[in-house]
Short mmCIF file of C-alpha atoms and ligand atoms in Angstrom, two decimals:
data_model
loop_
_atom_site.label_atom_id
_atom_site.label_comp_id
_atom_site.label_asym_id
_atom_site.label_seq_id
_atom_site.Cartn_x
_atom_site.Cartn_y
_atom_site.Cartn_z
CA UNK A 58 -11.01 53.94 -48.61
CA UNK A 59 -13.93 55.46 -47.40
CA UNK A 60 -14.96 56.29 -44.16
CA UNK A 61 -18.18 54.49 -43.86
CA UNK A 62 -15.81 51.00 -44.45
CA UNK A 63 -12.85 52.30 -41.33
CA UNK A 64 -15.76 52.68 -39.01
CA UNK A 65 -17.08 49.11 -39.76
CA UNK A 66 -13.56 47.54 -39.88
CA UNK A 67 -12.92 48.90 -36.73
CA UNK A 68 -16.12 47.58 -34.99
CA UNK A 69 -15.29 44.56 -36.12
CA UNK A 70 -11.87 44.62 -34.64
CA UNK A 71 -12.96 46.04 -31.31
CA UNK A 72 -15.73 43.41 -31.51
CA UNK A 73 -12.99 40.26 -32.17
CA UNK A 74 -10.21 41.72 -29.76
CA UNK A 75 -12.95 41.76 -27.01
CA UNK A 76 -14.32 38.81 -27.22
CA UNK A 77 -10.61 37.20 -27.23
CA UNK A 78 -9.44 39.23 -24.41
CA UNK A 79 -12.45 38.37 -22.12
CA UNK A 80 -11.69 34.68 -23.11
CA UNK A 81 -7.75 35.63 -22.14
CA UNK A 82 -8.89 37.14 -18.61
CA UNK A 83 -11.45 35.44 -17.44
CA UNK A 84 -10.26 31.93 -17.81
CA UNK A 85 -7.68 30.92 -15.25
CA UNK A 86 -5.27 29.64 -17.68
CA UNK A 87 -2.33 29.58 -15.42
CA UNK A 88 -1.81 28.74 -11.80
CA UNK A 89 -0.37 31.22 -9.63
CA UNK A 90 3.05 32.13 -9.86
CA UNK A 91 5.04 30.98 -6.89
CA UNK A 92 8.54 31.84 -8.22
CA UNK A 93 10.08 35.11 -9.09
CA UNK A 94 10.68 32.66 -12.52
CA UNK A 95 7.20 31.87 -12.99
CA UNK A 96 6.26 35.73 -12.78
CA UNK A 97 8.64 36.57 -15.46
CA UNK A 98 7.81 33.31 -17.96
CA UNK A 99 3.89 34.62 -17.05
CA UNK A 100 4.77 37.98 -18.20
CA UNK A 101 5.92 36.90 -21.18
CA UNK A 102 2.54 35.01 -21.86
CA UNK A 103 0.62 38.11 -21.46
CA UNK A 104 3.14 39.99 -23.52
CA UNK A 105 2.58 37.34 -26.35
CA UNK A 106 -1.17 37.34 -26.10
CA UNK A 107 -1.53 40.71 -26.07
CA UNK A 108 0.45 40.87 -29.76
CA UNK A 109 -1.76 37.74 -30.82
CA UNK A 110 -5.32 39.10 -29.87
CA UNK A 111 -4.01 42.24 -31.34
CA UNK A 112 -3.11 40.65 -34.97
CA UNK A 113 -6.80 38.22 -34.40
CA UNK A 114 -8.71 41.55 -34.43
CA UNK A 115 -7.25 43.18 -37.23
CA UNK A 116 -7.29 39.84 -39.53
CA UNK A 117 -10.96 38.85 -38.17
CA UNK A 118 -12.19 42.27 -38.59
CA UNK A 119 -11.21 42.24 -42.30
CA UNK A 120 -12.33 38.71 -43.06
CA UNK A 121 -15.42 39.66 -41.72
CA UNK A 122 -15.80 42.65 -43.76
CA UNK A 123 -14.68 40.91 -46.77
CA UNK A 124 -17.78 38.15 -46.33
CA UNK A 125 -20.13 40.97 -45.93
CA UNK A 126 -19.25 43.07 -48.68
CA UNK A 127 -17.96 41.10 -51.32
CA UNK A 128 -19.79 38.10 -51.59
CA UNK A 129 -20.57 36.66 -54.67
CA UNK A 130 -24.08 35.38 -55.44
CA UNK A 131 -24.96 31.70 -55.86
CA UNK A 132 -25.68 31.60 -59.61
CA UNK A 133 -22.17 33.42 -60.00
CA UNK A 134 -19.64 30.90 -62.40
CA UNK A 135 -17.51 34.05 -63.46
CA UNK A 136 -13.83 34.71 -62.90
CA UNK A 137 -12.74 37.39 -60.82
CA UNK A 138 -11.57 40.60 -62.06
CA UNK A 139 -7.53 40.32 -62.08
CA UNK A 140 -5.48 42.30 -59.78
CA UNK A 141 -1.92 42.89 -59.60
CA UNK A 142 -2.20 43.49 -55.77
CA UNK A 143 -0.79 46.26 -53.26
CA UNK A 144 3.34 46.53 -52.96
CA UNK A 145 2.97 48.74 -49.94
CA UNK A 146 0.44 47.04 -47.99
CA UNK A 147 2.34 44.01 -48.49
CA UNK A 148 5.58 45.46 -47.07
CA UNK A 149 3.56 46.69 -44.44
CA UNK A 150 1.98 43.26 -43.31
CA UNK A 151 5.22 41.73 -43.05
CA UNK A 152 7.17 44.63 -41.76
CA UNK A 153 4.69 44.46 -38.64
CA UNK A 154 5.10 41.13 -38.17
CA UNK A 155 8.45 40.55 -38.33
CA UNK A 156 9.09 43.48 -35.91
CA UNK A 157 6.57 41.28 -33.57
CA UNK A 158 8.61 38.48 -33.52
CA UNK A 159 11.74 40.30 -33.32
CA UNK A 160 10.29 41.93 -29.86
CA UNK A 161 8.82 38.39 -28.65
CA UNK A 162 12.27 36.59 -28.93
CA UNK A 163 13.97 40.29 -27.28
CA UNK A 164 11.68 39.33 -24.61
CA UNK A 165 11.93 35.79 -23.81
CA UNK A 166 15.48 35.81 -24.67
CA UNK A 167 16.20 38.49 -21.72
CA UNK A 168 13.82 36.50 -19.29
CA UNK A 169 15.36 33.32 -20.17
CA UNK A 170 18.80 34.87 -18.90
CA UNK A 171 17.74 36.42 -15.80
CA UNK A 172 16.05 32.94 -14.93
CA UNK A 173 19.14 31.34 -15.21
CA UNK A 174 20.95 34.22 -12.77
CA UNK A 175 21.06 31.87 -9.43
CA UNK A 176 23.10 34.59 -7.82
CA UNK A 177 26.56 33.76 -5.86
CA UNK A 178 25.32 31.89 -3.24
CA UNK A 179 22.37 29.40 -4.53
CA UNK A 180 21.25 26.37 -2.38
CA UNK A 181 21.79 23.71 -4.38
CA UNK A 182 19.87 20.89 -4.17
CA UNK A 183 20.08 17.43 -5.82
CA UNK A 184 17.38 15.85 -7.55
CA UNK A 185 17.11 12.35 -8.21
CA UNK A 186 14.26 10.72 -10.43
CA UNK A 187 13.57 6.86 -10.82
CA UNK A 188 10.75 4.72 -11.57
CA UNK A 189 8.80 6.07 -9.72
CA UNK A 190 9.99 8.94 -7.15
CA UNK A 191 12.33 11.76 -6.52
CA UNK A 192 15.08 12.05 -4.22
CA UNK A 193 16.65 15.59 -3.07
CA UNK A 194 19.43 15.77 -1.34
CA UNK A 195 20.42 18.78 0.23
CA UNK A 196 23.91 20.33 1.21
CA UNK A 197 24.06 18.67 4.58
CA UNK A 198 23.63 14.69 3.06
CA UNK A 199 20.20 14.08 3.75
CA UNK A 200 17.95 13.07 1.28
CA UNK A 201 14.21 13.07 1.51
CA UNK A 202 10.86 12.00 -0.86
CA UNK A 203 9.70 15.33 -1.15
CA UNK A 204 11.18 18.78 -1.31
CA UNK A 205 11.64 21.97 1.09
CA UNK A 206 12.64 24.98 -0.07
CA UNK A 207 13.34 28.80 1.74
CA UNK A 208 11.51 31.70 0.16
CA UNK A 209 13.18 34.42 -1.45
CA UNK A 210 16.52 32.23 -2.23
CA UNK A 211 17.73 31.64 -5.08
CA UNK A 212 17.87 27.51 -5.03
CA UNK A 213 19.83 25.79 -8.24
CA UNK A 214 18.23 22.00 -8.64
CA UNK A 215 20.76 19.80 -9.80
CA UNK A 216 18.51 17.18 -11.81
CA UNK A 217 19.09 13.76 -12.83
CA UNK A 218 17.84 10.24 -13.48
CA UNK A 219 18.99 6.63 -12.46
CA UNK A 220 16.59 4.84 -14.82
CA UNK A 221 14.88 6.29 -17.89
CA UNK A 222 13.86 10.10 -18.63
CA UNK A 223 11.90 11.95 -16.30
CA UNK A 224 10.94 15.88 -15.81
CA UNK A 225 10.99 17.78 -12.92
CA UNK A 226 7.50 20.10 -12.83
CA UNK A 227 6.06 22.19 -10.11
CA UNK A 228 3.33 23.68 -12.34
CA UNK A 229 3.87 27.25 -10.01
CA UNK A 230 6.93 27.12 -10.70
CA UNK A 231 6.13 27.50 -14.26
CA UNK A 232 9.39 25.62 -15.36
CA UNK A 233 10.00 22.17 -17.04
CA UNK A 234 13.23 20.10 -16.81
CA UNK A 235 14.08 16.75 -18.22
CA UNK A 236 15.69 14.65 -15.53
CA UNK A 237 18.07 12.49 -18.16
CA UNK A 238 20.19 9.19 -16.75
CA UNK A 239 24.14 10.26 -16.98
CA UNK A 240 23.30 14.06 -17.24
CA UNK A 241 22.65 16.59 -15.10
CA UNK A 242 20.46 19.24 -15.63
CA UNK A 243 19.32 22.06 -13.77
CA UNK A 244 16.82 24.95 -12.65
CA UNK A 245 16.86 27.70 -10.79
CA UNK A 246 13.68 28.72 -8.47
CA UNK A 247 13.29 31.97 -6.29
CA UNK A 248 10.20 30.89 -4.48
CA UNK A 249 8.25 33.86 -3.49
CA UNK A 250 5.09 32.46 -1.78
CA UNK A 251 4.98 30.28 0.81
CA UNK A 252 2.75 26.93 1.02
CA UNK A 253 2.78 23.72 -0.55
CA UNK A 254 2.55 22.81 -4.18
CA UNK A 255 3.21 19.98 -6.39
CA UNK A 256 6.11 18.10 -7.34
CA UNK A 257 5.02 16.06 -10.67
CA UNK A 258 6.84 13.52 -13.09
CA UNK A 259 5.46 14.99 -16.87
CA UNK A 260 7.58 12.72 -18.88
CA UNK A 261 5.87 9.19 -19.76
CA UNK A 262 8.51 7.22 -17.62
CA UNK A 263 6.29 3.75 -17.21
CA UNK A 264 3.66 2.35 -15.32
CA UNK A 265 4.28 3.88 -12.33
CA UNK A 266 4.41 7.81 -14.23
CA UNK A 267 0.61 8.84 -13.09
CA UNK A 268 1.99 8.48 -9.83
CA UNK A 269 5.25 9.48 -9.59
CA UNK A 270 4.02 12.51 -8.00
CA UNK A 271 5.37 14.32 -4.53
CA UNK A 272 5.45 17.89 -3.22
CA UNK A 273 7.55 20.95 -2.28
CA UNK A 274 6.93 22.89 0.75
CA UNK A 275 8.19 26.72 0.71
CA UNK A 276 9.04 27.72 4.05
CA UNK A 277 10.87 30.97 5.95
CA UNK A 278 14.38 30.66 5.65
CA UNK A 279 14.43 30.26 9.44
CA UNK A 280 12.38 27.25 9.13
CA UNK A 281 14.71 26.03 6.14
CA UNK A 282 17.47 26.50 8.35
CA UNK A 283 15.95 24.49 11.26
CA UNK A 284 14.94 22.04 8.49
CA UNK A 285 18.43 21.37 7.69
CA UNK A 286 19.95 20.82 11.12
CA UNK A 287 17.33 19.03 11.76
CA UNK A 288 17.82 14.85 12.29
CA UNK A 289 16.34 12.30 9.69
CA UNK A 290 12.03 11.66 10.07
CA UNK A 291 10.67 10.17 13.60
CA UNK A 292 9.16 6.80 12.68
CA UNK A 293 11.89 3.70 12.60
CA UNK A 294 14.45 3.63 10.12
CA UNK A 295 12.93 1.44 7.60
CA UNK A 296 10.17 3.93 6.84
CA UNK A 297 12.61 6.62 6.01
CA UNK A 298 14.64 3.83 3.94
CA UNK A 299 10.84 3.28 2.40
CA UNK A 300 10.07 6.57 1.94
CA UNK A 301 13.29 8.14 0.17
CA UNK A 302 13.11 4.79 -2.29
CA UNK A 303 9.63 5.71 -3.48
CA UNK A 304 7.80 2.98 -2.13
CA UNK A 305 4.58 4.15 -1.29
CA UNK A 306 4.34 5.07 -4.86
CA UNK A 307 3.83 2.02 -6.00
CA UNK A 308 2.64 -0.14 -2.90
CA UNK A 309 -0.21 -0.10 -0.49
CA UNK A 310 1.33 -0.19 3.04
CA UNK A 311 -1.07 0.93 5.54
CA UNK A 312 1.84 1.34 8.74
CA UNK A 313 3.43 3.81 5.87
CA UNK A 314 0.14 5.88 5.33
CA UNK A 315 0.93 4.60 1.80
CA UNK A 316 -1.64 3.99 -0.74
CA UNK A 317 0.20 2.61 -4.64
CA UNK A 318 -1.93 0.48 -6.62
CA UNK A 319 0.76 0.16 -9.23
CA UNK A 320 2.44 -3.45 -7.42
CA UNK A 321 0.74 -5.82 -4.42
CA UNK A 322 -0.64 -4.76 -1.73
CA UNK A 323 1.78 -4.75 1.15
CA UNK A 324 -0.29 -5.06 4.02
CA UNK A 325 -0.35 -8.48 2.73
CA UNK A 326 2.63 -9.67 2.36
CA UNK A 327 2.16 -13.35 4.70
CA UNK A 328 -0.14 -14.16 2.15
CA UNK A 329 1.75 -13.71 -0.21
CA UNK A 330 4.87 -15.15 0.83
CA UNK A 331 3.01 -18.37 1.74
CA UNK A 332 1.58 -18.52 -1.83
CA UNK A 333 5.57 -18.12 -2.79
CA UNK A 334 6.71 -20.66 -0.58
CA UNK A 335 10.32 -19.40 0.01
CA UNK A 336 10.67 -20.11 3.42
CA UNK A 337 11.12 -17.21 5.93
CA UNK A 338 8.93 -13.76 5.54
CA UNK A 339 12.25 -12.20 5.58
CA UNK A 340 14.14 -13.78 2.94
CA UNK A 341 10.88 -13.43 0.16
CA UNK A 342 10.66 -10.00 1.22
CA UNK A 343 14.55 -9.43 0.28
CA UNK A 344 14.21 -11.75 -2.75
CA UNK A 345 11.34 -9.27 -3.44
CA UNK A 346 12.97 -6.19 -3.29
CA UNK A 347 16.38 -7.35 -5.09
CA UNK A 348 14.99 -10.06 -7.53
CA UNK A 349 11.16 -8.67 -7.96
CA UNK A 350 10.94 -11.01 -11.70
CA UNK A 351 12.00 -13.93 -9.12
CA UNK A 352 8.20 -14.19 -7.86
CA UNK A 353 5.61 -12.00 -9.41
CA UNK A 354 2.32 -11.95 -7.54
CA UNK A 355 -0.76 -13.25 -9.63
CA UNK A 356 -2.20 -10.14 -11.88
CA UNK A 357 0.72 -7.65 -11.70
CA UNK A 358 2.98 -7.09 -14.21
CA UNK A 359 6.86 -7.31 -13.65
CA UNK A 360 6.81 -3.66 -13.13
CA UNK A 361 9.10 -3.18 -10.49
CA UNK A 362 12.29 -1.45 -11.46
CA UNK A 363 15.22 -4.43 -10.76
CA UNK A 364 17.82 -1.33 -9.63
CA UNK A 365 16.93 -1.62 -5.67
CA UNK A 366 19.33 -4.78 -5.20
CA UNK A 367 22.25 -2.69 -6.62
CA UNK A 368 20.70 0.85 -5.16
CA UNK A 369 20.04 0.39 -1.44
CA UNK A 370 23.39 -0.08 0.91
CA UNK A 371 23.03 -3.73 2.68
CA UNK A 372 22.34 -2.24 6.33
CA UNK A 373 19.09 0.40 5.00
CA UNK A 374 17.92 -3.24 3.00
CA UNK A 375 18.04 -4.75 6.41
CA UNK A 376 15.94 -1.93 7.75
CA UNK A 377 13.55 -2.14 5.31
CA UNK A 378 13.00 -5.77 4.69
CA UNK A 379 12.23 -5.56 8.67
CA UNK A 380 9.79 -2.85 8.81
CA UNK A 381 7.72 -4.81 5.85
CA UNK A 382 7.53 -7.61 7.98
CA UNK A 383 7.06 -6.47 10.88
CA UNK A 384 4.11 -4.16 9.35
CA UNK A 385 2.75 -6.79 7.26
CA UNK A 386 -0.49 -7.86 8.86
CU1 CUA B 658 8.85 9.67 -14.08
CU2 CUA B 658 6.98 9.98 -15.51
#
């Protein structure tokens, strides 16, 4: 080969590898790592990339060079010359490749071992998805609609689903986990930054899915601990019934800072109920809730999940079919 054709090759590589690794760098392709997980599953992104913008070069370059120099002209009909090809250079392209992939499964096979290493004494924490909210439930019983965790513990989430299939996704988290009904499956996070990030459904789960959407707060681990001695949410207790069912995902309910658009409008509900004509506020609102297909409100779809009857213990349905009405406007 001569050297005149190296030194253009070569340009061309440093020209294609550039180009790729300013488009690499400079666009924030991933949010920032939150979890000692996310750090590792990010470093094996770059580690991948690098390899890939490393192989784009080299094939671009010679492409390139092959356009330039041995182009055929336009009146040119002929066959090309034969040509048994090149025994070493093809041992050598699939040598390199093959040791590529070897060192990209090395990689990801050791991080996906030490992110499943939740130590000897994880928090576990329970994680229930259904049309359309999650529940966690932490060590001490309480359960809550969106999720506090301690920095720089290891925390195993114990996921499943009452309904259809979910996944669990804090995009800083950088992991993904189907939330399956009669399974349970599970994650483990080290958060390592505090703040607050979000909780999000990325499985197609129904109408609701756009919104089944909630957050997790990382916190010291003395404010986790105070967290979990401390008593259920101020408010009356047929907001927190409200709140750990998922409501507000769905519904409008202005006393519950709530804002759904998926099902009617809660704030008015004595409308409603008159239009239903089933007596008392209180007994459509608990028909509602248990039977929703027994009235559905003019332009909604029968969209609410028909698990709540079954689902909510009779004395936190008493609660709640009380705060609606005495909210309702
Ligand atoms: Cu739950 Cu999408």
């Amino acid at each position: 080969m001569r050297r005149g054709s190296i030194v253009q090759l070569s340009v061309l590589a440093a020209i294609a590898a550039t180009i790729t690794t300013l488009v690499a760098v400079l666009i924030p392709w991933l949010p920032v790592s939150a979890s000692t997980e996310a750090g590792r599953i990010h470093f094996v992104y770059w580690f991948t990339t690098v390899i890939a913008i490393a192989v784009f070069a080299v094939v671009a370059a010679v492409l390139a060079y092959s356009v330039m120099h041995f182009r055929a002209r336009p009146d040119d009909d002929s066959d090309g010359p034969p040509t048994h090809g090149h025994t070493t250079l093809e041992i050598v392209w699939t040598a390199i490749p093959a040791a590529l992939v070897t060192a990209i499964s090395i990689v990801s096979a050791v991080v996906l071992a030490q992110n499943s290493h939740a130590g000897s004494n994880p928090v576990v924490v329970k994680v229930v998805a259904q049309q359309f909210a999650w529940q966690f439930t932490y060590s001490n019983g309480k359960t809550y609609g969106s999720l506090t965790l301690p920095k720089d513990r290891h925390v195993k989430l114990d996921i499943t689903a009452k309904d259809v299939i979910h996944s669990f996704w804090v995009p800083e988290f950088s992991q993904k986990q189907d939330a399956v009904p009669g399974q349970h499956t599970s994650i483990v996070v080290t958060p390592d930054r505090l703040g607050t990030f979000p909780v999000i459904c990325t499985e197609l789960c129904g109408l609701g899915h756009a919104l089944m959407r909630s957050h997790v707060d990382v916190v010291t681990q003395d404010k986790f601990a105070g967290f979990l001695k401390s008593g259920p949410a101020a408010g009356p207790p047929g907001l927190a019934v409200f709140q750990r069912n998922g409501c507000g995902s769905c519904h409008t309910f202005t006393p519950a800072s709530a804002t759904g658009k998926v099902g009617p409008d809660l704030d008015n509900l004595k409308d409603e109920a008159a239009k239903a004509n089933r007596g008392s506020l209180d007994a459509f609102i608990h028909e509602s809730i248990v039977d929703p297909a027994a009235y559905i409100a003019p332009g909604y779809p029968d969209a609410m999940p028909h698990i709540f009857g079954s689902q909510i213990p009779a004395d936190q349905l008493t609660q709640l079919v009380q705060y609606l009405s005495q909210g309702a406007k």
